[in-house]
PDB file of C-alpha atoms in Angstrom:
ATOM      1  CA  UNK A   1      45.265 -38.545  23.630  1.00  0.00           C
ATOM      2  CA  UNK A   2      45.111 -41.770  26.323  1.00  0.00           C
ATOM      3  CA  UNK A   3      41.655 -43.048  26.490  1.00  0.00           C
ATOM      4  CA  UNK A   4      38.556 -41.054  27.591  1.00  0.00           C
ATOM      5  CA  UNK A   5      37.314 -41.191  31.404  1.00  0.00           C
ATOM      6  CA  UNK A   6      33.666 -40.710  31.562  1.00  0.00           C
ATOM      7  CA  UNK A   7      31.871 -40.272  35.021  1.00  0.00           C
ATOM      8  CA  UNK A   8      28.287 -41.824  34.069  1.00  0.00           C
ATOM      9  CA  UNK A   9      25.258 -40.497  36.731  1.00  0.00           C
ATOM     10  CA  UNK A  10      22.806 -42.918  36.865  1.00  0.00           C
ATOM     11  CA  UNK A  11      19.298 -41.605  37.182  1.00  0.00           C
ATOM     12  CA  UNK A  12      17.264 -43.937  38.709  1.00  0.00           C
ATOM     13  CA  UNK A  13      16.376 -44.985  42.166  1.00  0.00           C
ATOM     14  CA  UNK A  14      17.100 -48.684  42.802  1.00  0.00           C
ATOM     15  CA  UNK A  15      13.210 -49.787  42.333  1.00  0.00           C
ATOM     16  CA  UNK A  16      13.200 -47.947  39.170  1.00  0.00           C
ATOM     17  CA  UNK A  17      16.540 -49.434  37.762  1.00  0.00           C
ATOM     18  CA  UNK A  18      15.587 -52.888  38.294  1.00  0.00           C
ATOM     19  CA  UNK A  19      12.326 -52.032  35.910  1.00  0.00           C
ATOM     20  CA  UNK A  20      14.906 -50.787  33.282  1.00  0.00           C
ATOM     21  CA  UNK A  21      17.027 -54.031  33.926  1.00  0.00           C
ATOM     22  CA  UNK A  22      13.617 -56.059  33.014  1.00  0.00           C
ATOM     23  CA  UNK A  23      12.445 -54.065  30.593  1.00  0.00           C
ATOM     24  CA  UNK A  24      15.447 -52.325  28.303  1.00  0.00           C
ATOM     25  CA  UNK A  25      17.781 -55.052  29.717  1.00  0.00           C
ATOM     26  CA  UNK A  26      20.061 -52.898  31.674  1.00  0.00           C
ATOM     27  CA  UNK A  27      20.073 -50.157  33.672  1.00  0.00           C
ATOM     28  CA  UNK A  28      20.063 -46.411  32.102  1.00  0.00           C
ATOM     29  CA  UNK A  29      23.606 -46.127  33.154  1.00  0.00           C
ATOM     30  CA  UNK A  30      24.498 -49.371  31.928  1.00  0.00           C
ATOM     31  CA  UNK A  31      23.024 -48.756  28.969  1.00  0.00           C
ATOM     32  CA  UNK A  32      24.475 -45.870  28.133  1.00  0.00           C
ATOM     33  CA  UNK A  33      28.921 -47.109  29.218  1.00  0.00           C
ATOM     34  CA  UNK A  34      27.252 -49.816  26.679  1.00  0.00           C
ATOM     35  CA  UNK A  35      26.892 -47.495  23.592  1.00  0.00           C
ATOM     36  CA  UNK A  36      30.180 -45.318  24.716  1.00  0.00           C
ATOM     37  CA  UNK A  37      32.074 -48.649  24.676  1.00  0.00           C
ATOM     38  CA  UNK A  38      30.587 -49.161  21.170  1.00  0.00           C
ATOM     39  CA  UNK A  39      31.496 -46.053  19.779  1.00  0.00           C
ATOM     40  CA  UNK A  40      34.818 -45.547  21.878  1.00  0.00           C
ATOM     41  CA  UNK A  41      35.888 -49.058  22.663  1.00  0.00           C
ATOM     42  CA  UNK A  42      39.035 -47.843  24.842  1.00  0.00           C
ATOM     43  CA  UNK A  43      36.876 -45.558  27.692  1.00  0.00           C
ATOM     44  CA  UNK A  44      37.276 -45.784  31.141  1.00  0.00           C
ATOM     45  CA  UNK A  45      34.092 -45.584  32.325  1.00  0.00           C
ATOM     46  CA  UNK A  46      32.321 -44.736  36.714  1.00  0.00           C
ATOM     47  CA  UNK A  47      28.811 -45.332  37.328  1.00  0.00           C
ATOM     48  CA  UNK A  48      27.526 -43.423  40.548  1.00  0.00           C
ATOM     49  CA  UNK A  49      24.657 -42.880  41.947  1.00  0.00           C
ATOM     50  CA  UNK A  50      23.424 -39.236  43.679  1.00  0.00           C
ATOM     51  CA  UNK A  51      21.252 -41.275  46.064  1.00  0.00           C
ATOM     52  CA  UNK A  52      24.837 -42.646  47.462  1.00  0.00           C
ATOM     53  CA  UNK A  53      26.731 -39.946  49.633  1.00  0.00           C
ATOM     54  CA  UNK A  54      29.950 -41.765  49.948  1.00  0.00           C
ATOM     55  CA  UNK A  55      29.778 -42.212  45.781  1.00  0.00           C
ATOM     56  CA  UNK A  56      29.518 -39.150  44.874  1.00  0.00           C
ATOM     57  CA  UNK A  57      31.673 -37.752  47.616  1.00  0.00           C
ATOM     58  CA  UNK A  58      34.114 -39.863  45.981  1.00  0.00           C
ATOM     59  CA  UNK A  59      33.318 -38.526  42.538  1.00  0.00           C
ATOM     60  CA  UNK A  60      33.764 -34.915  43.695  1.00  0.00           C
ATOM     61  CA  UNK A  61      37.329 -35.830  44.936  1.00  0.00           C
ATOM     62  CA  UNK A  62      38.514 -37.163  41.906  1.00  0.00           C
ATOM     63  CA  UNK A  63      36.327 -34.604  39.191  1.00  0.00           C
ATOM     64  CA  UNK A  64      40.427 -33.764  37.534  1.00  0.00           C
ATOM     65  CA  UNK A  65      40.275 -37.207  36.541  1.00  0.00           C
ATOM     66  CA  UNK A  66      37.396 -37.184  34.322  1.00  0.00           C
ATOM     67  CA  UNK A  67      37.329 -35.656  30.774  1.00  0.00           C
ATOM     68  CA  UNK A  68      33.493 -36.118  30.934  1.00  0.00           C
ATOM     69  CA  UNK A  69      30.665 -36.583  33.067  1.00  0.00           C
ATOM     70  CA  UNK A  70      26.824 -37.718  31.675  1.00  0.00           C
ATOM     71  CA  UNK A  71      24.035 -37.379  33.344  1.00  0.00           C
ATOM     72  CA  UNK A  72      21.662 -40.474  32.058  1.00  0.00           C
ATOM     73  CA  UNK A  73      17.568 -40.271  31.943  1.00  0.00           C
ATOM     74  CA  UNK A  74      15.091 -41.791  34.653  1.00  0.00           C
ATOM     75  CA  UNK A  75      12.089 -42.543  36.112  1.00  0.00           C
ATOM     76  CA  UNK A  76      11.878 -39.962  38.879  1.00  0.00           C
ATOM     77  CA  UNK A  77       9.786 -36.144  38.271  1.00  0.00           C
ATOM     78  CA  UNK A  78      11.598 -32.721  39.157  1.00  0.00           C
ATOM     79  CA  UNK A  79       8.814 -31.230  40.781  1.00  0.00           C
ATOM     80  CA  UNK A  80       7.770 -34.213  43.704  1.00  0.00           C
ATOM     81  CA  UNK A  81      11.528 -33.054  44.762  1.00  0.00           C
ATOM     82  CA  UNK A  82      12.116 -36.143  47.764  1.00  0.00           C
ATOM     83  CA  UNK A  83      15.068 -36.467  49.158  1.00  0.00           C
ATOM     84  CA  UNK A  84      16.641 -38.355  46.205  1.00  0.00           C
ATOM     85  CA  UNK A  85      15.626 -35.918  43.888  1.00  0.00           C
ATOM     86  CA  UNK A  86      17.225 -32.922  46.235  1.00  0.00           C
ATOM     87  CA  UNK A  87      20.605 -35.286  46.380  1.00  0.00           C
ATOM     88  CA  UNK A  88      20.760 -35.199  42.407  1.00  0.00           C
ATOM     89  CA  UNK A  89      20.490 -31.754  42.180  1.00  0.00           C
ATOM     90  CA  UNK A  90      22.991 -30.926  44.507  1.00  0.00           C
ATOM     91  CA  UNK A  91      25.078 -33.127  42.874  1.00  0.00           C
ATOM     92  CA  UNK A  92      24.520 -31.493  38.994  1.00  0.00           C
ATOM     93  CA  UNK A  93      25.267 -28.569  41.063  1.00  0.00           C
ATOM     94  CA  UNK A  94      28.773 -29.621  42.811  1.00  0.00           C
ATOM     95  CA  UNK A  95      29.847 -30.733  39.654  1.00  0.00           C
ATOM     96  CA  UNK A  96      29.115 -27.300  38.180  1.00  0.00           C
ATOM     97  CA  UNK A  97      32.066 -25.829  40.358  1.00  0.00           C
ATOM     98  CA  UNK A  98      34.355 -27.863  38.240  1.00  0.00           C
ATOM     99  CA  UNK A  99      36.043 -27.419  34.692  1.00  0.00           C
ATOM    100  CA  UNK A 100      33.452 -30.694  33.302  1.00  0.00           C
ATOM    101  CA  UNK A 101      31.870 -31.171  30.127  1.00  0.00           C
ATOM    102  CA  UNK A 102      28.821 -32.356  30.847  1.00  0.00           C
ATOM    103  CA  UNK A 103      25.759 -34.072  28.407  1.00  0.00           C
ATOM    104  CA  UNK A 104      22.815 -34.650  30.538  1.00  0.00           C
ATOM    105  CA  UNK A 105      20.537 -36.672  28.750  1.00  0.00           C
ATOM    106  CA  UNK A 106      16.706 -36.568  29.247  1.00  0.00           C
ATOM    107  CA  UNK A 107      16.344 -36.823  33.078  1.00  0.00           C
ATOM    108  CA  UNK A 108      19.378 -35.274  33.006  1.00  0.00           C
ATOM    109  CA  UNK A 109      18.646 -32.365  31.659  1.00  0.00           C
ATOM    110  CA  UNK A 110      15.765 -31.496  33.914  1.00  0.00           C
ATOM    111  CA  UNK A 111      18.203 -32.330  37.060  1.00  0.00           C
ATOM    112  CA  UNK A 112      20.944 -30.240  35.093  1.00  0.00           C
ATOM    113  CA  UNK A 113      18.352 -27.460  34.124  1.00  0.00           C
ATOM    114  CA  UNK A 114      16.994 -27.419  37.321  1.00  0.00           C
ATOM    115  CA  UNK A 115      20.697 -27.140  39.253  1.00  0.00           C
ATOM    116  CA  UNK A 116      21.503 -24.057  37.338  1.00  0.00           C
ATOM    117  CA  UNK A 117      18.596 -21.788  37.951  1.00  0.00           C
ATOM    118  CA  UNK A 118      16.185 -23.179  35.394  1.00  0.00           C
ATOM    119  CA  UNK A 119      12.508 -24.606  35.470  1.00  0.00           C
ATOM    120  CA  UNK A 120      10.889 -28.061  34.991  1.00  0.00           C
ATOM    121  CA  UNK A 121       7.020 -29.116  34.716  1.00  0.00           C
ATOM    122  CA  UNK A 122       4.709 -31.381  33.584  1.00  0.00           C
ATOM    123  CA  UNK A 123       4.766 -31.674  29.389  1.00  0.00           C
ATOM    124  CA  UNK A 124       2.283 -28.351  28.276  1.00  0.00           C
ATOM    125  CA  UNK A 125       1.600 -30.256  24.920  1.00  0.00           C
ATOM    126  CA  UNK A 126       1.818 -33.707  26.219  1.00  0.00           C
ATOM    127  CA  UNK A 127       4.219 -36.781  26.488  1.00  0.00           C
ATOM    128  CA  UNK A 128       6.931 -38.356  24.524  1.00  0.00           C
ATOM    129  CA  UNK A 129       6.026 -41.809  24.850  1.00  0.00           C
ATOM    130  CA  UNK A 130       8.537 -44.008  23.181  1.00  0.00           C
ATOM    131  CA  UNK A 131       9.382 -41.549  20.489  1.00  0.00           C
ATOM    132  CA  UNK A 132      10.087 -37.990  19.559  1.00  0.00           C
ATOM    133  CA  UNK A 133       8.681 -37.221  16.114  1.00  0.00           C
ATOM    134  CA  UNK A 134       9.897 -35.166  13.602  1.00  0.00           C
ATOM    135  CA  UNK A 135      12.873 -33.146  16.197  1.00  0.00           C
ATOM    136  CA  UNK A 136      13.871 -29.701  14.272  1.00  0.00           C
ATOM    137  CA  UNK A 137      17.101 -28.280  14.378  1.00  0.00           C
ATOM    138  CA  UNK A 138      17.206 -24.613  14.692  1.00  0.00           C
ATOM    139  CA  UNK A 139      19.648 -22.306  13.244  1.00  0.00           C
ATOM    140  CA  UNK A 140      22.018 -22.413  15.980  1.00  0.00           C
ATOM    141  CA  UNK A 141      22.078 -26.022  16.462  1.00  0.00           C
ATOM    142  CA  UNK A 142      22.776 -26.471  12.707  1.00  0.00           C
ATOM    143  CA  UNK A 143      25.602 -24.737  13.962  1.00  0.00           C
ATOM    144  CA  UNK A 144      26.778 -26.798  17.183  1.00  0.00           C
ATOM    145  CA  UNK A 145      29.222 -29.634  17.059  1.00  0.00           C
ATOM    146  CA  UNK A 146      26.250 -31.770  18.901  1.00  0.00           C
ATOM    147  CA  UNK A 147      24.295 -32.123  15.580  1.00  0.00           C
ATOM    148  CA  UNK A 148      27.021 -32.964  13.176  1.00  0.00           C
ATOM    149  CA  UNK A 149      25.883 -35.115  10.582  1.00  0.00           C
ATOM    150  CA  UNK A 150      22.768 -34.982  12.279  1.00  0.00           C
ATOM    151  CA  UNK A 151      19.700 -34.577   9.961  1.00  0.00           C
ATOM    152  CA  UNK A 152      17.840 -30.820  10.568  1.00  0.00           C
ATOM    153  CA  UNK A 153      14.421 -33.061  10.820  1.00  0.00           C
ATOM    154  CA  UNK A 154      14.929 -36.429  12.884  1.00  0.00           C
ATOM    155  CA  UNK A 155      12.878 -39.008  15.229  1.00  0.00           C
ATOM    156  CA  UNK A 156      14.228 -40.273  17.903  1.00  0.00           C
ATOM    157  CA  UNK A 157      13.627 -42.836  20.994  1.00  0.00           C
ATOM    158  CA  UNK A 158      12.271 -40.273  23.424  1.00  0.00           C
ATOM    159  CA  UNK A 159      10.244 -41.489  26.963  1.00  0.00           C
ATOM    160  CA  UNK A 160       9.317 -37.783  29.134  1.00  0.00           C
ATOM    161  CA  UNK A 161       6.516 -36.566  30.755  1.00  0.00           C
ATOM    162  CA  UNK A 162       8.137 -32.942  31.910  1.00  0.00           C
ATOM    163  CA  UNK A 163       9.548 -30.536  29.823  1.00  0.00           C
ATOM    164  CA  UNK A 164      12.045 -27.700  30.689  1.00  0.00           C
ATOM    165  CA  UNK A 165       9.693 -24.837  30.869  1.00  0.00           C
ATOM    166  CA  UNK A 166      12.179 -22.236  31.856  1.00  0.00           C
ATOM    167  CA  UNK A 167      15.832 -22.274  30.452  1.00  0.00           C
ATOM    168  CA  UNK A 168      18.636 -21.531  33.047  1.00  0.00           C
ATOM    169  CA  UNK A 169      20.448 -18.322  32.538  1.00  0.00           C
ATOM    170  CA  UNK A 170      21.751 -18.111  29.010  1.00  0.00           C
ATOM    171  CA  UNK A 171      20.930 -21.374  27.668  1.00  0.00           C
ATOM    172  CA  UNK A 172      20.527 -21.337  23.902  1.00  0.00           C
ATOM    173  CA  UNK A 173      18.253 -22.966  22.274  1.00  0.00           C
ATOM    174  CA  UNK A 174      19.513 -26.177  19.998  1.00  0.00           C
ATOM    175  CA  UNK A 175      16.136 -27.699  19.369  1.00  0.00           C
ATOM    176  CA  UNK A 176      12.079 -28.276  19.225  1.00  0.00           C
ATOM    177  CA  UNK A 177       9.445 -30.391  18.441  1.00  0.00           C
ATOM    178  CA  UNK A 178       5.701 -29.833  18.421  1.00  0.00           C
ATOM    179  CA  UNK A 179       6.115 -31.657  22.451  1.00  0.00           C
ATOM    180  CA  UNK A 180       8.456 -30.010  23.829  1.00  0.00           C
ATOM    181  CA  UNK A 181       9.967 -26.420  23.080  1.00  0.00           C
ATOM    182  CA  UNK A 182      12.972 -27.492  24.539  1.00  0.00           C
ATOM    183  CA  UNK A 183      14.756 -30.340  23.109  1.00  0.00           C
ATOM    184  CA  UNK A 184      18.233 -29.886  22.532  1.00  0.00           C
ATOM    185  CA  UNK A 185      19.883 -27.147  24.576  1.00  0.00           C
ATOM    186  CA  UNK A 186      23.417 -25.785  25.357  1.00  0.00           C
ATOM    187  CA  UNK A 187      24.691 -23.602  28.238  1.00  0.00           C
ATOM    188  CA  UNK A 188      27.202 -23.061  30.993  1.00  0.00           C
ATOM    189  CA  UNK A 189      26.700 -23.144  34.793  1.00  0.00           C
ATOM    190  CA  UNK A 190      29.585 -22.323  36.795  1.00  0.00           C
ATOM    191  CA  UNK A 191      33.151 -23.415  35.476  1.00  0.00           C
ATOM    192  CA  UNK A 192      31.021 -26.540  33.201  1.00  0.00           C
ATOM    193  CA  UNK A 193      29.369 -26.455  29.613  1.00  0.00           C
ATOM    194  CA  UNK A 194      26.306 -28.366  29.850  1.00  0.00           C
ATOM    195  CA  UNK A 195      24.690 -30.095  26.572  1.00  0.00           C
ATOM    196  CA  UNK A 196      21.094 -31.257  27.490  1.00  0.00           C
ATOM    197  CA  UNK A 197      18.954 -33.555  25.301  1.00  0.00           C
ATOM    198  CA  UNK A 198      15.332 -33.861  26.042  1.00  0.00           C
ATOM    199  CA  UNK A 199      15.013 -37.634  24.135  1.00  0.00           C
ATOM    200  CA  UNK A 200      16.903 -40.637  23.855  1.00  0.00           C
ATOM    201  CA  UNK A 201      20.167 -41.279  21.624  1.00  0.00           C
ATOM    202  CA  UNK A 202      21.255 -44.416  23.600  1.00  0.00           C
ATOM    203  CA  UNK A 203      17.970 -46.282  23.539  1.00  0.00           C
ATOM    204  CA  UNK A 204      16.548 -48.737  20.807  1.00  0.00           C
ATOM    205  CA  UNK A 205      12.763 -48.528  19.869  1.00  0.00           C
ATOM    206  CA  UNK A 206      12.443 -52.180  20.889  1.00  0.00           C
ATOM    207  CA  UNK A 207      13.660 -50.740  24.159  1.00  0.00           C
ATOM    208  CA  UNK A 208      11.047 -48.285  24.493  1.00  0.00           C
ATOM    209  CA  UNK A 209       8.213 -51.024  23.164  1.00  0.00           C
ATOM    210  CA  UNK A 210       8.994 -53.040  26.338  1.00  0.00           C
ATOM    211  CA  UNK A 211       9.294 -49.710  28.752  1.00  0.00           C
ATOM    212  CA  UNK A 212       5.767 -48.886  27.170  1.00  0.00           C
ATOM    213  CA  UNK A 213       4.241 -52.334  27.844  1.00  0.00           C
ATOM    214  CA  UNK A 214       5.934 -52.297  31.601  1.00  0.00           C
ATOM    215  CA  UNK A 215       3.818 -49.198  31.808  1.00  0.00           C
ATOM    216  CA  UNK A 216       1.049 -49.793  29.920  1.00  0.00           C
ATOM    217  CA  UNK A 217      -1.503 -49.515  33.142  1.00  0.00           C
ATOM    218  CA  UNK A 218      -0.040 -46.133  34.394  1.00  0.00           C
ATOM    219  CA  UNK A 219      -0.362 -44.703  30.665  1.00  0.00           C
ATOM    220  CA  UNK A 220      -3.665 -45.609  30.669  1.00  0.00           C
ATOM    221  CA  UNK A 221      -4.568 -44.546  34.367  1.00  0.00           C
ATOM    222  CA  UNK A 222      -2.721 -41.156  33.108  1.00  0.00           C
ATOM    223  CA  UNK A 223      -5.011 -41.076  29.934  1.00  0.00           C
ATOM    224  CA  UNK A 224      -1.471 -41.004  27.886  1.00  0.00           C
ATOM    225  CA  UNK A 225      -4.133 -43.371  25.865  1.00  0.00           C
ATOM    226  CA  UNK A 226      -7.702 -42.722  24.834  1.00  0.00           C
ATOM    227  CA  UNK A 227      -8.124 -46.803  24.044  1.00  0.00           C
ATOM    228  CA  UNK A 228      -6.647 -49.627  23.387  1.00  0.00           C
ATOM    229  CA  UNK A 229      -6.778 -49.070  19.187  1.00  0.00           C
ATOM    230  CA  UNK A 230      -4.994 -45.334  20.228  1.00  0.00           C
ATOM    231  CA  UNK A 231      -2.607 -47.638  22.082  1.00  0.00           C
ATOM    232  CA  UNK A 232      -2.266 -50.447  19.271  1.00  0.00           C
ATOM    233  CA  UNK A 233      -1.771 -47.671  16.626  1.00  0.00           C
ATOM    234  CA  UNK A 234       0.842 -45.862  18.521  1.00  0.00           C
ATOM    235  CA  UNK A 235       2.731 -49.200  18.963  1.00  0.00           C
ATOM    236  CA  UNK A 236       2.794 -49.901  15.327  1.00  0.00           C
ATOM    237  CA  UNK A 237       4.185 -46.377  14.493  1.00  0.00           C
ATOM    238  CA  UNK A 238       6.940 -46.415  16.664  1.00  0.00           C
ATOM    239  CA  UNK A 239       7.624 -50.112  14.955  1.00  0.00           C
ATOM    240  CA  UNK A 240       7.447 -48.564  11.327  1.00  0.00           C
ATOM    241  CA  UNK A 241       9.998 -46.251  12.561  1.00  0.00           C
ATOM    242  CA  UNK A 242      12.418 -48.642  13.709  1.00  0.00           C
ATOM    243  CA  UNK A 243      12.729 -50.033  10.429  1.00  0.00           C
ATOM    244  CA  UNK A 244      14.037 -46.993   9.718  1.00  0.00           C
ATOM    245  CA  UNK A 245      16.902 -46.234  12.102  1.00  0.00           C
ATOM    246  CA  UNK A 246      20.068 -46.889  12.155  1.00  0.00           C
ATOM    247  CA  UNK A 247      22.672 -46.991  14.396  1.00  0.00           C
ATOM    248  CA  UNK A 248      24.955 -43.957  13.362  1.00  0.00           C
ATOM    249  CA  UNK A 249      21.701 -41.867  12.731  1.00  0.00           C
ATOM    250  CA  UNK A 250      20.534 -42.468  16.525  1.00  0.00           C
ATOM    251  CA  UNK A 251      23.861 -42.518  18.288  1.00  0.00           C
ATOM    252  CA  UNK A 252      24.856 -39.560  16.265  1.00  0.00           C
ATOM    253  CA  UNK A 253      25.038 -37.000  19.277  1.00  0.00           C
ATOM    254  CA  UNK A 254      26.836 -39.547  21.891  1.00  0.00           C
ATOM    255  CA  UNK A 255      29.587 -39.738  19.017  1.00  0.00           C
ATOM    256  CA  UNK A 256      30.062 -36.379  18.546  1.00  0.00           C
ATOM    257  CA  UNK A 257      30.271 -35.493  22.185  1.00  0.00           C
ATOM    258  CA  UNK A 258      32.766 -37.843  22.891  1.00  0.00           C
ATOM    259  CA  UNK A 259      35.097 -36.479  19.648  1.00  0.00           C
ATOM    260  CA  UNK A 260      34.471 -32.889  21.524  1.00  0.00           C
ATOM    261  CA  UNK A 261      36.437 -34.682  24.552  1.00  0.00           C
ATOM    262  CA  UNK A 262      39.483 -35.887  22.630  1.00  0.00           C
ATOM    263  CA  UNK A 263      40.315 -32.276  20.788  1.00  0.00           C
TER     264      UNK A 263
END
């Protein structure tokens, strides 16, 4: 087939991207066209913004052109639901009126989850800070194209403080770990199948070591941390992991996705 065109949805507010851009070194949805160019060095790639009326009005008038849309992670919480936050769900939910294939990453999935009936709060066991450890694969994600080649036990670069606590209508179940019930997730809302991923295949751990230290006062104020050794220890576990990643193993779900597009 000619070469993919990917709608990427940023999911940050401007203040919050240019933390990212510190931080990470580029914005989420930078970030992310970065790895698909990687992996599929011929995509076309949009970045929009929901917080931008006449982008995604845009977006909306050309949907036949895309053969994907993501929907990238972020800063912002489901539940204070501002303005911004109403404008991203009513995008997730225009979109849904479309024939789009749609992986809504982190962030994403909450705004995704949220647009098609289901529920997001505040992490029942806790945060992902950094890292998800030790990510199980259920039966039925063993199953799903998402997790070829994946391992059935994996970590992952992860950064969420909300969880989807209700599942919109249908969903099935991909994914767990001892965080957050819901990690990996597939359903349909409208005319789009939706592929939501509650941790971070296009982020680096030395990524999420500088998003941690740009945060370090809030995770403390938040008692994410109990002390500074807590802190220290958790650093150097998420740096004994990244000695142990590698590229295919973390990108493995962004790869597989975007071979779903070409068939």
């Amino acid at each position: 087939m000619k070469s993919l065109n990917i709608l990427i949805v940023e999911g940050n507010i401007r203040e919050d991207s240019e933390f990212f851009i510190k931080a990470a070194g580029a914005s989420a949805a930078d970030n992310l066209k970065n790895l698909i160019l990687k992996l599929e060095p011929s995509t076309n790639t949009n970045i929009i913004n929901p917080g931008h009326d006449d982008e995604t009005a845009d977006a909306l008038n050309n949907m036949d052109k895309y053969n994907g849309i993501v929907f990238t992670g972020g800063a912002m919480r489901i539940n204070d639901m501002t303005d911004v936050i109403k404008k991203h769900i009513k995008f997730a939910s225009d979109c849904f009126e479309y024939k789009n294939k749609i992986l809504a990453i982190c962030w994403g999935l909450q705004v995704c989850s949220t647009a098609a009936g289901g529920k997001v709060n505040p992490g029942k066991n806790g945060a992902h800070i950094g890292i998800a450890s030790d990510v199980i694969i259920n039966n039925k994600g063993m199953s799903h194209f998402i997790y070829k080649d994946k391992k059935n036990i994996f970590t992952s670069p992860a950064f969420n403080f909300d969880e989807v606590s209700e599942l919109p209508k249908n969903a099935i179940l991909l994914s767990s770990d001892k965080v957050n019930n819901v990690m990996g997730i597939k359903f349909k809302a409208g005319n789009s199948e939706i592929i939501g991923l509650q941790y971070h295949p296009d982020y680096e751990y030395f990524q999420m070591l500088k998003l941690i230290a740009g945060r370090k006062e809030r995770l403390f104020k938040n008692k994410n941390f109990s002390s500074e050794n807590d802190y220290q220890n958790h650093i150097s576990y998420i740096e004994s992991e990244n000695e142990l990643l590698n590229f295919n193993d973390r990108t493995c779900e962004v790869r597989n996705w975007l071979n779903y597009l070409k068939n």
